[in-house]
Short mmCIF file of C-alpha atoms in Angstrom, two decimals:
data_model
loop_
_atom_site.label_atom_id
_atom_site.label_comp_id
_atom_site.label_asym_id
_atom_site.label_seq_id
_atom_site.Cartn_x
_atom_site.Cartn_y
_atom_site.Cartn_z
CA UNK N 1 17.62 23.67 3.64
CA UNK N 2 20.41 21.42 4.53
CA UNK N 3 21.32 18.53 2.97
CA UNK N 4 19.07 16.01 5.60
CA UNK N 5 16.20 18.38 5.29
CA UNK N 6 16.07 18.07 1.52
CA UNK N 7 16.27 14.30 1.81
CA UNK N 8 13.77 14.44 4.48
CA UNK N 9 11.58 16.54 2.61
CA UNK N 10 11.84 13.89 -0.83
CA UNK N 11 11.14 11.57 1.86
CA UNK N 12 8.53 12.93 2.46
CA UNK N 13 6.97 14.32 -1.08
CA UNK N 14 7.55 10.51 -2.63
CA UNK N 15 5.51 9.04 0.90
CA UNK N 16 2.70 11.63 -0.24
CA UNK N 17 2.40 10.13 -3.86
CA UNK N 18 2.50 6.43 -2.16
CA UNK N 19 -0.65 7.82 0.32
CA UNK N 20 -2.86 9.26 -2.39
CA UNK N 21 -1.70 6.91 -5.31
CA UNK N 22 -2.67 4.17 -2.49
CA UNK N 23 -5.98 5.77 -1.36
CA UNK N 24 -7.01 6.39 -5.34
CA UNK N 25 -6.36 3.17 -6.54
CA UNK N 26 -6.72 0.80 -3.51
CA UNK N 27 -9.98 2.15 -1.94
CA UNK N 28 -11.64 5.14 -3.98
CA UNK N 29 -11.86 3.37 -8.01
CA UNK N 30 -12.83 -0.07 -6.01
CA UNK N 31 -15.80 1.56 -4.16
CA UNK N 32 -17.00 3.56 -7.38
CA UNK N 33 -17.16 0.23 -9.37
CA UNK N 34 -17.42 -2.76 -7.32
CA UNK N 35 -20.28 -3.85 -5.82
CA UNK N 36 -19.53 -8.02 -4.64
CA UNK N 37 -22.82 -9.00 -4.09
CA UNK N 38 -23.90 -7.92 -7.64
CA UNK N 39 -21.38 -9.15 -11.05
CA UNK N 40 -23.59 -7.95 -13.34
CA UNK N 41 -23.27 -4.25 -11.82
CA UNK N 42 -19.32 -4.21 -11.04
CA UNK N 43 -18.86 -5.28 -14.74
CA UNK N 44 -21.40 -2.96 -16.31
CA UNK N 45 -19.70 -0.50 -14.11
CA UNK N 46 -16.12 -0.77 -15.57
CA UNK N 47 -17.34 -1.27 -19.03
CA UNK N 48 -18.65 2.05 -18.76
CA UNK N 49 -15.97 3.65 -16.74
CA UNK N 50 -13.11 1.48 -18.26
CA UNK N 51 -11.09 5.26 -18.43
CA UNK N 52 -11.27 5.61 -14.64
CA UNK N 53 -10.55 1.56 -14.11
CA UNK N 54 -7.09 2.29 -16.07
CA UNK N 55 -6.54 4.87 -14.13
CA UNK N 56 -6.37 3.12 -10.80
CA UNK N 57 -3.85 0.99 -12.84
CA UNK N 58 -1.63 3.92 -13.70
CA UNK N 59 -2.30 4.86 -10.02
CA UNK N 60 -0.82 1.43 -8.31
CA UNK N 61 2.13 1.27 -11.18
CA UNK N 62 3.23 5.37 -9.98
CA UNK N 63 2.66 3.89 -6.17
CA UNK N 64 4.89 1.02 -6.84
CA UNK N 65 7.21 2.81 -8.29
CA UNK N 66 7.82 5.67 -5.51
CA UNK N 67 7.59 2.92 -3.09
CA UNK N 68 10.80 1.21 -4.61
CA UNK N 69 12.23 5.10 -4.31
CA UNK N 70 11.05 5.92 -0.86
CA UNK N 71 12.77 3.05 1.76
CA UNK N 72 16.13 4.35 0.12
CA UNK N 73 15.80 8.06 0.59
CA UNK N 74 14.85 6.86 4.18
CA UNK N 75 17.63 4.54 4.53
CA UNK N 76 20.00 7.65 3.34
CA UNK N 77 18.31 9.74 6.42
CA UNK N 78 18.34 6.94 9.13
CA UNK N 79 21.29 4.68 8.77
CA UNK N 80 23.05 6.78 11.11
CA UNK N 81 20.38 6.20 13.60
CA UNK N 82 21.03 1.74 13.14
CA UNK N 83 22.52 0.69 10.12
CA UNK N 84 21.06 -3.11 10.68
CA UNK N 85 17.67 -1.32 11.31
CA UNK N 86 18.19 0.57 8.40
CA UNK N 87 19.02 -2.05 6.11
CA UNK N 88 16.13 -4.63 7.17
CA UNK N 89 13.36 -1.59 6.77
CA UNK N 90 14.94 -1.37 2.98
CA UNK N 91 14.55 -4.87 2.56
CA UNK N 92 11.21 -5.81 3.91
CA UNK N 93 10.02 -2.77 2.05
CA UNK N 94 11.02 -3.80 -1.16
CA UNK N 95 10.38 -7.60 -1.04
CA UNK N 96 6.87 -6.15 -1.54
CA UNK N 97 7.55 -4.24 -4.64
CA UNK N 98 7.41 -6.94 -7.36
CA UNK N 99 4.42 -8.98 -5.73
CA UNK N 100 2.79 -5.77 -6.48
CA UNK N 101 3.37 -5.19 -9.62
CA UNK N 102 2.53 -8.78 -10.88
CA UNK N 103 -0.38 -8.96 -9.15
CA UNK N 104 -1.21 -5.86 -10.84
CA UNK N 105 -1.98 -7.65 -13.96
CA UNK N 106 -4.61 -9.23 -13.23
CA UNK N 107 -6.26 -6.07 -13.42
CA UNK N 108 -5.09 -6.18 -16.93
CA UNK N 109 -6.85 -9.37 -17.19
CA UNK N 110 -9.99 -7.67 -16.04
CA UNK N 111 -9.66 -5.07 -19.12
CA UNK N 112 -8.87 -7.85 -21.75
CA UNK N 113 -12.70 -9.21 -20.49
CA UNK N 114 -14.40 -5.98 -19.91
CA UNK N 115 -13.31 -4.24 -23.28
CA UNK N 116 -14.74 -7.57 -25.55
CA UNK N 117 -11.64 -9.72 -26.88
CA UNK N 118 -12.93 -11.02 -29.84
CA UNK N 119 -11.84 -14.69 -28.47
CA UNK N 120 -14.03 -14.53 -25.50
CA UNK N 121 -17.71 -14.56 -27.44
CA UNK N 122 -17.66 -18.22 -26.83
CA UNK N 123 -18.48 -17.00 -23.41
CA UNK N 124 -22.00 -16.24 -22.21
CA UNK N 125 -22.24 -12.70 -20.40
CA UNK N 126 -22.87 -14.18 -17.05
CA UNK N 127 -19.12 -16.22 -17.28
CA UNK N 128 -17.33 -13.35 -17.98
CA UNK N 129 -19.10 -11.23 -15.38
CA UNK N 130 -18.35 -14.40 -13.17
CA UNK N 131 -14.88 -14.30 -14.30
CA UNK N 132 -14.22 -10.99 -13.63
CA UNK N 133 -15.60 -10.93 -9.67
CA UNK N 134 -13.05 -13.81 -9.70
CA UNK N 135 -10.02 -12.11 -11.39
CA UNK N 136 -10.88 -9.31 -8.67
CA UNK N 137 -11.42 -11.46 -5.80
CA UNK N 138 -7.75 -12.94 -6.78
CA UNK N 139 -6.29 -9.29 -6.91
CA UNK N 140 -7.63 -8.61 -3.22
CA UNK N 141 -5.93 -12.01 -1.85
CA UNK N 142 -2.56 -10.58 -4.32
CA UNK N 143 -2.75 -7.80 -1.75
CA UNK N 144 -3.52 -9.81 1.11
CA UNK N 145 -0.08 -11.00 0.52
CA UNK N 146 1.71 -8.21 -0.15
CA UNK N 147 0.32 -6.65 3.16
CA UNK N 148 2.68 -9.42 5.45
CA UNK N 149 5.67 -6.84 3.72
CA UNK N 150 4.00 -3.50 4.35
CA UNK N 151 3.41 -3.89 7.80
CA UNK N 152 6.99 -5.98 8.42
CA UNK N 153 8.63 -2.89 6.82
CA UNK N 154 7.04 -0.08 9.62
CA UNK N 155 8.67 -2.18 12.58
CA UNK N 156 12.14 -1.57 11.66
CA UNK N 157 11.21 1.63 9.81
CA UNK N 158 9.11 2.43 13.40
CA UNK N 159 12.29 1.94 16.00
CA UNK N 160 14.39 4.17 13.58
CA UNK N 161 11.75 6.79 13.71
CA UNK N 162 11.39 6.22 17.49
CA UNK N 163 15.31 6.34 17.87
CA UNK N 164 16.26 9.17 15.90
CA UNK N 165 16.00 11.87 18.12
CA UNK N 166 14.88 14.16 15.37
CA UNK N 167 11.53 12.80 14.46
CA UNK N 168 8.35 12.61 17.49
CA UNK N 169 8.57 9.08 18.83
CA UNK N 170 5.12 8.98 19.09
CA UNK N 171 4.99 8.52 15.32
CA UNK N 172 7.65 5.31 15.42
CA UNK N 173 5.30 3.60 18.22
CA UNK N 174 2.57 3.71 15.96
CA UNK N 175 4.56 2.87 12.81
CA UNK N 176 5.76 -0.23 15.42
CA UNK N 177 1.99 -0.94 16.36
CA UNK N 178 1.10 -0.71 12.21
CA UNK N 179 3.71 -3.60 11.68
CA UNK N 180 1.01 -6.15 13.88
CA UNK N 181 -1.77 -4.29 12.85
CA UNK N 182 -1.01 -5.35 9.45
CA UNK N 183 0.37 -8.87 10.54
CA UNK N 184 -3.03 -9.17 12.86
CA UNK N 185 -5.42 -8.02 9.37
CA UNK N 186 -3.43 -10.64 6.99
CA UNK N 187 -3.49 -13.66 9.64
CA UNK N 188 -7.39 -12.79 10.76
CA UNK N 189 -8.71 -12.65 7.07
CA UNK N 190 -6.87 -15.91 6.13
CA UNK N 191 -7.65 -17.84 9.08
CA UNK N 192 -11.29 -16.31 9.73
CA UNK N 193 -13.80 -16.25 6.81
CA UNK N 194 -15.83 -13.82 8.01
CA UNK N 195 -13.42 -11.94 9.24
CA UNK N 196 -14.47 -8.80 8.00
CA UNK N 197 -17.74 -9.14 9.46
CA UNK N 198 -15.59 -8.03 13.18
CA UNK N 199 -15.83 -4.73 13.87
CA UNK N 200 -11.95 -4.29 14.73
CA UNK N 201 -11.20 -5.50 11.18
CA UNK N 202 -12.21 -1.81 10.21
CA UNK N 203 -10.01 -0.36 12.46
CA UNK N 204 -7.11 -2.99 12.88
CA UNK N 205 -4.80 -1.21 10.45
CA UNK N 206 -6.02 2.28 11.62
CA UNK N 207 -2.23 3.11 13.92
CA UNK N 208 -0.15 2.15 10.69
CA UNK N 209 -2.29 4.41 8.98
CA UNK N 210 -2.01 7.41 11.15
CA UNK N 211 2.23 6.74 11.76
CA UNK N 212 2.51 6.37 8.07
CA UNK N 213 0.45 9.62 7.08
CA UNK N 214 1.97 11.19 9.84
CA UNK N 215 5.31 10.29 9.50
CA UNK N 216 4.81 11.59 5.78
CA UNK N 217 3.78 14.66 6.68
CA UNK N 218 6.21 15.50 9.07
CA UNK N 219 9.05 14.86 6.65
CA UNK N 220 7.33 16.64 4.48
CA UNK N 221 6.37 19.90 5.99
CA UNK N 222 9.04 20.12 9.25
CA UNK N 223 11.42 18.03 7.85
CA UNK N 224 14.72 16.89 10.74
CA UNK N 225 14.60 20.19 12.38
CA UNK N 226 17.48 20.03 15.62
CA UNK N 227 18.78 16.62 14.71
CA UNK N 228 20.64 14.36 17.45
CA UNK N 229 22.91 11.87 16.83
CA UNK N 230 21.35 8.65 18.99
CA UNK N 231 23.29 5.24 19.11
#
């Protein structure tokens, strides 16, 4: 196996970790524990499944650590395609990491409340439940901010994939469309209060998912066979 193929498969592995831990912490666990219309039930479910909630925090940490390494490995693979775009890809990706870690503090605050810290006895159950829902909503708003950079880094990344000559051009197109989808999603949810009620909200980030999962699997399985130099 060539050095380039080893780099490609390392990138694919890191990408797979990002995808799996992201799905677990951002989709699976919330679907099991959070009922937005019922603060009391949400509080109860997080209290009874605090270990699952903790695992979602740990999953997010692993996700963000892997996402710190991923663009650096991709840079090694793609810098010869276009050095400027490769650097821009790394910068835009890494900007999201400290924001993501800071936002994760909100989930630790939720744990503090549901696990019953002594100094919280001054508050009644309804107040605690409402505060948990406020924190969870604040966490989601933080994720919305991070999504700006989750989207922006996909454009230079997609361009590099498209121009590489050793990765499928269609994946590059989906990645660049994914950038647009993320930005429109952030703007839509910021400007339109009931944006989630529109059917398009469920599909607007789909190109990004196709591009990222497709690229992840291609790097992991196929590597960079028959690499061509593209200027």
